[in-house]
């Protein structure tokens, strides 16, 4: 182990959050070190390179707002940017603000330990580096640790195995291949249509069907982009008032789906469908609150699925039955129509699970389906996965994974009792994945930077969530979630996709109210935090 380098702050991660945190820290005059496991900047957009990977929030809104010159100079090419374009954008940000020099790439943080004696964290890496820092900021991302499915015989497969979340940088040639895709979440919904364009045969192994609404993606007209940029401040202000990651330009209806007659309701759903994307869930104000209202939206989408798939039996298998929106809503481009192609097959492994992976393919219900390539679109250990894989120890050697053994406990999703000067950007207990992530990231990073500046201005060394405040916050998050329909199905919001993970609803529904609460807490002298 090398001798520890002493500095002010360690930032773990070089995605949107890590880049902005390093920028803000340097603006405060802090000696900051960023550490990133990947070989470059980008975070989730560095790792997820699968065919069709793109954001489900519009490009002009899924971007930084902290620098007006930056947002004016960057030109987006599409309504929903692809992974390569988003990665180019983040590389541009890193170069424009000279952020790369503050990062160590290709290096994974393995441990972080607090010392009451020195009032510092010691952060160690798999490269043998050690850093002693006043503050540690975990900008590790909410969807950054892929799940390796427990499929019998997986290691025996003699073809090529690909994870959507760790897609090769050199695009694999799928031309003429027999490809199997396990999973039908967002990554699969985006990738299956493009895989089907290249492969000779595609077999989709579906456990639970997903709701998908059309993206209606298109090139961005330069005049439209210029008009938006002329009022960017207004658009960004509207973004900060959004309760879900929907988009601020779509008209929203402040009315119940049950208060209008059937004709008006259907017209409104048609309008939302034609607009496309996540704003569909904002067609009425109670779709995620009232089961009866939600069912009207769910049945509308089910009817659309039946319209898009010619084979009634296949359409029925692709039709979800759960609440719409309790799992992440997918945004698609040609997903359902793909199943009309003669070389695409849907296998229901919810009814008849995969028996085993064989050297030559997948066996289901006694049938061996021969494959050349197996694509695993099996999701992420969301919200807590990255932190759980770092040995984080706070006061008296207490381990974070032990403190979270029954589910994550934070104050505001920003701090954890017993772990002074440790911050989690968009951590569990904050709106995070239920919002436009860039908006939430900027909100958290700005708060962290302001808190550090406040400590220095007042001569304080540490800031820590108080136990009672954390307990009250956890209760509050659970209470808010219980008023919604989010916890009604086994989603990754609950950790239900990870065997053995406690089922606790991790994000907090409702961004604007949350931002106001955080502001009130800060203005009252950081209520609920102990400053020493």
Coordinates of C-alpha atoms in Angstrom, one line a residue, residues 49-55 81-83 186-187 189-191 194 198:
X49 CA -23.1 0.6 -25.3
X50 CA -25.6 -2.0 -26.4
X51 CA -27.5 -1.5 -29.7
X52 CA -30.2 1.1 -29.4
X53 CA -29.0 2.5 -26.1
X54 CA -30.4 6.0 -25.6
X55 CA -31.8 8.2 -22.9
X81 CA -29.8 11.2 -27.7
X82 CA -28.1 7.9 -28.3
X83 CA -25.4 6.6 -25.9
X186 CA -35.6 -1.1 -20.8
X187 CA -32.2 -2.3 -22.2
X189 CA -36.8 -3.1 -25.3
X190 CA -34.2 -0.8 -26.8
X191 CA -31.8 -3.4 -28.2
X194 CA -31.7 -3.6 -33.7
X198 CA -28.8 -8.2 -37.9

